[in-house]
PDB file of C-alpha atoms in Angstrom:
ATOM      1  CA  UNK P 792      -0.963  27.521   6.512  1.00 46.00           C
ATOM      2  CA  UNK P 793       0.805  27.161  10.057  1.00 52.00           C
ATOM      3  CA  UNK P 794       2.660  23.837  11.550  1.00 58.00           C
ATOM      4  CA  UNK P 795       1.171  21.128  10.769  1.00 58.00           C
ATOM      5  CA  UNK P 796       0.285  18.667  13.719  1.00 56.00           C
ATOM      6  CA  UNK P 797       3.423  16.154  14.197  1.00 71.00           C
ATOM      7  CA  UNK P 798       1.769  13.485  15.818  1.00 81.00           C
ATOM      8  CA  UNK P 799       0.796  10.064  15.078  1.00 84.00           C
ATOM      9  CA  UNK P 800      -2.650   8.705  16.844  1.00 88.00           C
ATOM     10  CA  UNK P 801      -2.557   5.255  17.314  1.00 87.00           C
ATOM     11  CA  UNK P 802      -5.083   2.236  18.605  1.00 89.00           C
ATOM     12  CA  UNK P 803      -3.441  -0.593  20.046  1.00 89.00           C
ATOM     13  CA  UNK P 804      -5.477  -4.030  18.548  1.00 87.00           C
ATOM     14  CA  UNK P 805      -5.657  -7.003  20.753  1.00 87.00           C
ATOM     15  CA  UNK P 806      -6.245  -9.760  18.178  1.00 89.00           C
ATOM     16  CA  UNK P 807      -5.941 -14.080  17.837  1.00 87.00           C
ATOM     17  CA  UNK P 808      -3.347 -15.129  15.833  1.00 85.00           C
ATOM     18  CA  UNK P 809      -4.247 -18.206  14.358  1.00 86.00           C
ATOM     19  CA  UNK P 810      -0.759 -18.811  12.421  1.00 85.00           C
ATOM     20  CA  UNK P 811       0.514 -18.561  15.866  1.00 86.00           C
ATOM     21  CA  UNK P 812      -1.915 -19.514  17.779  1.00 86.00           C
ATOM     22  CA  UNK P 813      -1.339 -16.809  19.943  1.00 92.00           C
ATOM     23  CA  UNK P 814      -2.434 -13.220  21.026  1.00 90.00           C
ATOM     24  CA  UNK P 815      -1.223 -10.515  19.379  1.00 90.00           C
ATOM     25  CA  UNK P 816      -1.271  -6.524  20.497  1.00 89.00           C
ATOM     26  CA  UNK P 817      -0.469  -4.288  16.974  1.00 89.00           C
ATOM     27  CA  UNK P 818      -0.718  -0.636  16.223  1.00 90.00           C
ATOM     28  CA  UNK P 819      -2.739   1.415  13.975  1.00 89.00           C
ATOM     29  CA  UNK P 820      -3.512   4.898  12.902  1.00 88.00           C
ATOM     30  CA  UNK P 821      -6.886   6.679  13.512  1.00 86.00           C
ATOM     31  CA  UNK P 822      -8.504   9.667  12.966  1.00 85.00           C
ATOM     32  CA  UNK P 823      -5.963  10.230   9.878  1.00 83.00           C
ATOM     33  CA  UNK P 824      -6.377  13.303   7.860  1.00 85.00           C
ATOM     34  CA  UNK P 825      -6.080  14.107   4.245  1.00 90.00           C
ATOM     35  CA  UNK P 826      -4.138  16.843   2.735  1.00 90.00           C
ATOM     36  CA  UNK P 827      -5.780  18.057  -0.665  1.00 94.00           C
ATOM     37  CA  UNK P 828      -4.385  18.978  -3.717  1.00 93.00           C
ATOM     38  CA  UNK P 829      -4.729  22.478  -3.789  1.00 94.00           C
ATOM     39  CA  UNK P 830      -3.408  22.435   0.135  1.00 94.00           C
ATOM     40  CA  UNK P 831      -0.600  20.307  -0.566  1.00 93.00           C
ATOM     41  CA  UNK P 832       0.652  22.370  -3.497  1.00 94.00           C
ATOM     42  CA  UNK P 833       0.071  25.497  -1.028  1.00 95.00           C
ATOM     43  CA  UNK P 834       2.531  23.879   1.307  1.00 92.00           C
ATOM     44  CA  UNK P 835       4.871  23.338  -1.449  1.00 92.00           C
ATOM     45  CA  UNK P 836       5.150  26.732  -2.341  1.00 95.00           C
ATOM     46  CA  UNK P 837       5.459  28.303   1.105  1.00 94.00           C
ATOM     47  CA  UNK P 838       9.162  29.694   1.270  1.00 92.00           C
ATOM     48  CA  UNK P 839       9.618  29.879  -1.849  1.00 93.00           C
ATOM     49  CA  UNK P 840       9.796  32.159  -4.889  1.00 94.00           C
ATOM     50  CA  UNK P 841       6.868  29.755  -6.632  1.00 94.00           C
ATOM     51  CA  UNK P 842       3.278  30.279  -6.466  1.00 96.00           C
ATOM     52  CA  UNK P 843       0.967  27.372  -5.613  1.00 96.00           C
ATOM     53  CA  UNK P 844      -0.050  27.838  -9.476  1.00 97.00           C
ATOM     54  CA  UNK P 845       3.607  27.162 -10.364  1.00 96.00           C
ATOM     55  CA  UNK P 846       3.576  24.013  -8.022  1.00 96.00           C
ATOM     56  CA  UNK P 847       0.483  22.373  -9.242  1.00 97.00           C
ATOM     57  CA  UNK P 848       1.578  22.547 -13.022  1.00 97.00           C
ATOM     58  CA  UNK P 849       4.820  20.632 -12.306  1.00 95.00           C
ATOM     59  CA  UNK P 850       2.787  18.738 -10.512  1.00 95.00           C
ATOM     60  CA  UNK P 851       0.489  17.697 -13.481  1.00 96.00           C
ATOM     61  CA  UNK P 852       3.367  17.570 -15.791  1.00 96.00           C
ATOM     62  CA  UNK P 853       4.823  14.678 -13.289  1.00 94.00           C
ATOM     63  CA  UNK P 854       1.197  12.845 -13.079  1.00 94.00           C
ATOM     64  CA  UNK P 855       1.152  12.967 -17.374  1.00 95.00           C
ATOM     65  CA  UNK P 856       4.513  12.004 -18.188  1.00 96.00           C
ATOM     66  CA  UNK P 857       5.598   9.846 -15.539  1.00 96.00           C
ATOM     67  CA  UNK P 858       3.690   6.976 -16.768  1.00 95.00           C
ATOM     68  CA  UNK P 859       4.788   7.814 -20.081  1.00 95.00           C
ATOM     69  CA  UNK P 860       8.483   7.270 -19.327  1.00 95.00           C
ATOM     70  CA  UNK P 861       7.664   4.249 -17.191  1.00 95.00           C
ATOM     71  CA  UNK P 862       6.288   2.768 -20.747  1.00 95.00           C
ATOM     72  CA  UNK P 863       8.986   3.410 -22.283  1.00 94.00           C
ATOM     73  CA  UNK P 864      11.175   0.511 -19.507  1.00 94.00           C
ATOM     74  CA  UNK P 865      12.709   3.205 -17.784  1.00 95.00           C
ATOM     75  CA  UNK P 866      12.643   4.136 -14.163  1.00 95.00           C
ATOM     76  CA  UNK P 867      12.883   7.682 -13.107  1.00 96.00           C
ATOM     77  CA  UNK P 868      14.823   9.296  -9.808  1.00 95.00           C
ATOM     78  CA  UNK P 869      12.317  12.358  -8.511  1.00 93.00           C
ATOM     79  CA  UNK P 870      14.325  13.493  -5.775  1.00 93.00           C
ATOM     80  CA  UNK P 871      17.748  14.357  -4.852  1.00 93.00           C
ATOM     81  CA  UNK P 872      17.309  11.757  -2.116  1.00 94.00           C
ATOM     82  CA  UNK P 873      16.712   9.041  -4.509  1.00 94.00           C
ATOM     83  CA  UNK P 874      13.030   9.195  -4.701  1.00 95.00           C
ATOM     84  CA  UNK P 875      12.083   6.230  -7.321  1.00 96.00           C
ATOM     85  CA  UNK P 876       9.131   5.452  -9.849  1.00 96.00           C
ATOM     86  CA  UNK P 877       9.604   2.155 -11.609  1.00 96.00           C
ATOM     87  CA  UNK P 878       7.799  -0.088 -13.571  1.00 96.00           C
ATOM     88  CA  UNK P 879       7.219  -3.404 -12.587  1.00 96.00           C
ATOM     89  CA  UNK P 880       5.183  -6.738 -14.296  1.00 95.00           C
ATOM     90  CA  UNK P 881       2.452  -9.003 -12.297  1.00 95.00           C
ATOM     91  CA  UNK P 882       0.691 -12.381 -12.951  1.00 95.00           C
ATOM     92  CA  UNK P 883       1.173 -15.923 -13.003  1.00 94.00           C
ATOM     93  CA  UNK P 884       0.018 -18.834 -13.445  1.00 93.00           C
ATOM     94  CA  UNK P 885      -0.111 -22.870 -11.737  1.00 95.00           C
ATOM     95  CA  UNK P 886      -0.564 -26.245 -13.298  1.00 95.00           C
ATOM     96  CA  UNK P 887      -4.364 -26.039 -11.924  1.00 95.00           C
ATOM     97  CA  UNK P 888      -4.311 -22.837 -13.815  1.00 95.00           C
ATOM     98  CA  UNK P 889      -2.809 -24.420 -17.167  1.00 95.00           C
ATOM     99  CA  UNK P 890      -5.404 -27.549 -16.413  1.00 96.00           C
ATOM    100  CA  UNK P 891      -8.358 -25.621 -16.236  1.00 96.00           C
ATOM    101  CA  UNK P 892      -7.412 -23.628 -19.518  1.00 95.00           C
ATOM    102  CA  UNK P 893      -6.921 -26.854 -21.728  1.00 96.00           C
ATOM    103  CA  UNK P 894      -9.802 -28.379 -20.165  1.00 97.00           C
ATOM    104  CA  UNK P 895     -11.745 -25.124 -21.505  1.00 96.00           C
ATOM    105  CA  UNK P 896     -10.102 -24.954 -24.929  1.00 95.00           C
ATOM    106  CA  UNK P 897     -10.296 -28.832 -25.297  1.00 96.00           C
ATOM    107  CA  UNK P 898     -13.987 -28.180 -24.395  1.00 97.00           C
ATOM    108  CA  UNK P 899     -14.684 -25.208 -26.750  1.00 96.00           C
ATOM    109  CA  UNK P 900     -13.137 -27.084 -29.665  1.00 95.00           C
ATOM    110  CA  UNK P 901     -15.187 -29.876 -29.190  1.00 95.00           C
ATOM    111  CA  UNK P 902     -18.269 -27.572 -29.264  1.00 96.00           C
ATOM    112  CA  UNK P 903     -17.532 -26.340 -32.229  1.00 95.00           C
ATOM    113  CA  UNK P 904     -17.174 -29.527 -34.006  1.00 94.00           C
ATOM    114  CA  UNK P 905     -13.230 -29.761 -34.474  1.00 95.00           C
ATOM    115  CA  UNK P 906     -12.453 -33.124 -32.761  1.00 93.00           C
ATOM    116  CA  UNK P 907      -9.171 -33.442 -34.551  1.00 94.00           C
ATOM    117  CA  UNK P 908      -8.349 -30.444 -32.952  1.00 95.00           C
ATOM    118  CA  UNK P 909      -9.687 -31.379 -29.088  1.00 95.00           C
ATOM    119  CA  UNK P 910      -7.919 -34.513 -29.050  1.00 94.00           C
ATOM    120  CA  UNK P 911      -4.452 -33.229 -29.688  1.00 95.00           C
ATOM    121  CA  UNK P 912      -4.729 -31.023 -26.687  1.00 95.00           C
ATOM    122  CA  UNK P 913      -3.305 -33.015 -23.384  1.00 96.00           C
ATOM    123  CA  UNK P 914      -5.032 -31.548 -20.530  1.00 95.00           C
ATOM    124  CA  UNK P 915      -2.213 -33.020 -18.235  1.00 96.00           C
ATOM    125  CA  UNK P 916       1.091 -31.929 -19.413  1.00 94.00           C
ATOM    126  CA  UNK P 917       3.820 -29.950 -17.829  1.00 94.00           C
ATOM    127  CA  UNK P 918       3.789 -26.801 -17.178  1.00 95.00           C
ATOM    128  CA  UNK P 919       5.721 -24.424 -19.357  1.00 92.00           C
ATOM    129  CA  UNK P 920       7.172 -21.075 -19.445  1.00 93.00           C
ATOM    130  CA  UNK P 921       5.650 -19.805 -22.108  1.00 91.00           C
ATOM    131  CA  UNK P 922       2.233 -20.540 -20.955  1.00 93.00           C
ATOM    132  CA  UNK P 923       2.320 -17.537 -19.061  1.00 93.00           C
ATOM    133  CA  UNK P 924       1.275 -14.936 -22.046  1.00 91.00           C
ATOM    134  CA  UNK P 925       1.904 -11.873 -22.012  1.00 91.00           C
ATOM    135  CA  UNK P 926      -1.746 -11.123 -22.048  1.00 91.00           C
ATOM    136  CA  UNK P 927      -1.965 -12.528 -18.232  1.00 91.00           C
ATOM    137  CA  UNK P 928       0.359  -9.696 -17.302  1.00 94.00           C
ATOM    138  CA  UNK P 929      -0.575  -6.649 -15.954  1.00 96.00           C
ATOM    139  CA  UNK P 930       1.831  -3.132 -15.590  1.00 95.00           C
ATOM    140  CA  UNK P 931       2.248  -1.700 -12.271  1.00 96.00           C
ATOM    141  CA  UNK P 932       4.110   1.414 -10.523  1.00 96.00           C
ATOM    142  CA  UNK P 933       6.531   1.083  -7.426  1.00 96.00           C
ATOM    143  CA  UNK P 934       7.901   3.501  -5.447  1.00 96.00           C
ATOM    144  CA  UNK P 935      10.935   3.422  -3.653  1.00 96.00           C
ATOM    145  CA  UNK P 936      11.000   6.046  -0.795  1.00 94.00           C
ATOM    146  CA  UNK P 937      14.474   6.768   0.709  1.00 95.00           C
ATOM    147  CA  UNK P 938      15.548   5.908   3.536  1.00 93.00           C
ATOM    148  CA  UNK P 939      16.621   9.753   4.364  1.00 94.00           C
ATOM    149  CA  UNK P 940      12.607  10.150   4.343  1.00 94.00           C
ATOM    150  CA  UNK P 941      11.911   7.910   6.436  1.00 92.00           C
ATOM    151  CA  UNK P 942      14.521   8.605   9.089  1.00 92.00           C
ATOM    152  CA  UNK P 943      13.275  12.555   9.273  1.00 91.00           C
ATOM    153  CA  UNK P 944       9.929  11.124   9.641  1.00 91.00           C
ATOM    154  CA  UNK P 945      10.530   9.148  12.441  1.00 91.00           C
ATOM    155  CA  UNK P 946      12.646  12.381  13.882  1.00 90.00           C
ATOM    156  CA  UNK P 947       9.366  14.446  13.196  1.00 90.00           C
ATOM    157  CA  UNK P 948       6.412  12.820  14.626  1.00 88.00           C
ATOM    158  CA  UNK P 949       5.579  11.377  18.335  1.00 90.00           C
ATOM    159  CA  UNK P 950       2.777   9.352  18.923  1.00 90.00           C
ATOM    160  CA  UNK P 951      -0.561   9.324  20.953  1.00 88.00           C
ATOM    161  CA  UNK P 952      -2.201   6.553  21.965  1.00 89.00           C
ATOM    162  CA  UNK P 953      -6.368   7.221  21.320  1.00 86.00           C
ATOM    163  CA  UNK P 954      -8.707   4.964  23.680  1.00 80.00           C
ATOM    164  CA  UNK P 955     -12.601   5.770  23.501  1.00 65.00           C
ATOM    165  CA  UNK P 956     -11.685   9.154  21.932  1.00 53.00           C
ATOM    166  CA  UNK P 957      -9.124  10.173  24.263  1.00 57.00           C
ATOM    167  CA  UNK P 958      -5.185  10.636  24.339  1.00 51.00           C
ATOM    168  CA  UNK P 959      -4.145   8.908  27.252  1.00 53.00           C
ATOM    169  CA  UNK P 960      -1.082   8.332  26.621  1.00 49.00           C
ATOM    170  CA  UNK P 961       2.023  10.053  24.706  1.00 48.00           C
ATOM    171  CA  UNK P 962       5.522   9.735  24.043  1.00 44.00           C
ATOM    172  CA  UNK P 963       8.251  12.331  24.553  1.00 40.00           C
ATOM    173  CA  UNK P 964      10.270  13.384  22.144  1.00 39.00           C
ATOM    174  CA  UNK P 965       9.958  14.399  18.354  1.00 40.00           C
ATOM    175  CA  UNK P 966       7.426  17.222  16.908  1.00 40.00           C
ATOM    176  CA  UNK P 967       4.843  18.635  18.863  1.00 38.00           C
ATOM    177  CA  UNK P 968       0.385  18.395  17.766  1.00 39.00           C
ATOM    178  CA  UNK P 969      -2.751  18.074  18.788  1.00 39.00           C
ATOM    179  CA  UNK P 970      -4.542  15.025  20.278  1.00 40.00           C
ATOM    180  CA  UNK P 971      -8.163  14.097  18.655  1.00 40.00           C
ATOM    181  CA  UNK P 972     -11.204  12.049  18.990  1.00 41.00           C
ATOM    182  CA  UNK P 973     -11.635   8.487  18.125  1.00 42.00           C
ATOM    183  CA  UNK P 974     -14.976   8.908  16.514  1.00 41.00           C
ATOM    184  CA  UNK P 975     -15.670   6.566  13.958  1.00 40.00           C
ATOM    185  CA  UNK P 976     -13.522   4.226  14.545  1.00 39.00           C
ATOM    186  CA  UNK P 977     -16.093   1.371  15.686  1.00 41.00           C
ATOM    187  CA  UNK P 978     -16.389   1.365  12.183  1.00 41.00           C
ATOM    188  CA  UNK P 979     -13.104   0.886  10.485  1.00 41.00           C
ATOM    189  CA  UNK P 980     -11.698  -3.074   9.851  1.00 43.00           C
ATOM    190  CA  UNK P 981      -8.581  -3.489  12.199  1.00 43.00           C
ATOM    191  CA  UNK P 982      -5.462  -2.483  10.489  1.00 39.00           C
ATOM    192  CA  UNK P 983      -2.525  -4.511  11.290  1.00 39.00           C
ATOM    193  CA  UNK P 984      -0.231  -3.793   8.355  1.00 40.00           C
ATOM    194  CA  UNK P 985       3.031  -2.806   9.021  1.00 40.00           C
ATOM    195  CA  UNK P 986       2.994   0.194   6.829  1.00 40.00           C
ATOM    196  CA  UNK P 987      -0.358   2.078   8.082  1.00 42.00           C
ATOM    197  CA  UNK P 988      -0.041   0.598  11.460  1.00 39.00           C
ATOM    198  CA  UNK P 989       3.346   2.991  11.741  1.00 40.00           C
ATOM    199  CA  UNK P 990       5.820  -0.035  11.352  1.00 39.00           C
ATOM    200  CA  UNK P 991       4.268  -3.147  13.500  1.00 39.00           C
ATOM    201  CA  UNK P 992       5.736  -6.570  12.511  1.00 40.00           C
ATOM    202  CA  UNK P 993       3.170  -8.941  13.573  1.00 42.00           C
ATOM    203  CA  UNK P 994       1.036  -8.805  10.650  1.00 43.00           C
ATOM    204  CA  UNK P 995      -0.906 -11.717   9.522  1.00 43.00           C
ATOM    205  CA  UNK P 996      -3.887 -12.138  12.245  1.00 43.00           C
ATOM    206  CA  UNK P 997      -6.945 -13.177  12.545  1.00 43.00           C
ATOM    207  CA  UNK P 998     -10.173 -12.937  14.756  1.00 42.00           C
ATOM    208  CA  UNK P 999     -11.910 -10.197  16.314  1.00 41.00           C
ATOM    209  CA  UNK P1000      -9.960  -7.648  17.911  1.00 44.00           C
ATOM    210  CA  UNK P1001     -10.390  -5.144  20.856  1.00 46.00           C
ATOM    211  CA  UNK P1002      -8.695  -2.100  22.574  1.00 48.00           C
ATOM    212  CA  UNK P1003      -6.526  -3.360  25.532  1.00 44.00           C
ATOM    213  CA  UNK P1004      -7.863  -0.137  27.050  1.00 40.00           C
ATOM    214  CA  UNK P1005      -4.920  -0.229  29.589  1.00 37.00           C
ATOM    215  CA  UNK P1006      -1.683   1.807  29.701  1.00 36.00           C
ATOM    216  CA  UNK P1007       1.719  -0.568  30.062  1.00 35.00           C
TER     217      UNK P1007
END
């Protein structure tokens, strides 16, 4: 398959910052590729004694049973680094929240006739703990990369800065790859996350945004 490219194109956003109140300049990847599944489990095998056959059925044996072990409250270590896959629990709820479902069942009861029933229920208590059922939960998976990962990645990649679908700027240092075009991106929402923006901390803006279009 070759070396893969190892660098980073990025679009610096000029944005307005309205928890601020201030401009903000943030980072964010464009023209990002995607590595299929049959590619990736190419990739996997290269150097190796396995086949890309032999890669993709661990593979599928991981995406079967590693939801299976998650259900059963156990978290699972994938890596010799410390790769994680947990299980974790969402939802919640607020007094509104409580309110408006009294109001509702209050409402329903009297519908159906059972006023005895209605005018036991108190719209405005407190809020308890157990009003949060476990119906109003939902499952979800976390991984925890390590931080071993994330340090070779940073030792791996350099990054290009992409203005009206040229590099026009680029770091030193790191792996070596090809520049690209910004085509498309007119199109895409900004992205000011810190974990697709390649690690920006000023999250949180608002506004239009804009390429600065100048090189600091």
């Amino acid at each position: 398959m070759g070396n893969m490219p190892m660098a980073l194109n990025v679009q610096m956003v000029l944005s307005e910052n309205k928890l601020i109140g201030e401009k903000i300049v943030t980072p964010r990847i464009v023209n990002q590729q995607t590595l299929d599944y049959d590619t990736f489990c190419d990739y996997l095998a290269q150097g190796s004694t396995v086949t890309a056959a032999d890669v993709s059925a661990v593979m599928k044996q991981l995406e079967k049973n590693i939801p299976l072990i998650l259900g059963l409250n156990a978290k699972i270590v994938a890596s010799p680094d410390g790769l994680t896959f947990r299980p974790t629990v969402k939802g919640s709820i607020t007094q509104s929240q409580l309110k408006a479902k009294l109001t509702q069942r209050k409402a329903d009861y009297m519908a159906a006739g059972n006023t005895t029933a209605a005018e036991k229920i108190n719209v405005n208590r407190e809020l308890l703990a157990s009003d949060l059922a476990t119906s109003d939960l939902t499952a979800c998976i976390v991984i925890d990369m390590p931080k071993k990962w994330d340090t070779r990645f940073q030792q791996s990649v350099e990054f290009r800065r992409i203005v009206k679908g040229l590099v026009i700027e680029e770091s030193t240092g790191g792996g070596s790859g090809s520049g690209g075009t910004d085509e498309g991106i007119e199109d895409l929402p900004p992205i000011i996350d810190g974990e697709e923006s390649g690690g920006s901390e000023g999250g949180g803006s608002e506004g239009g945004d804009e390429d600065m279009g100048t090189i600091e």
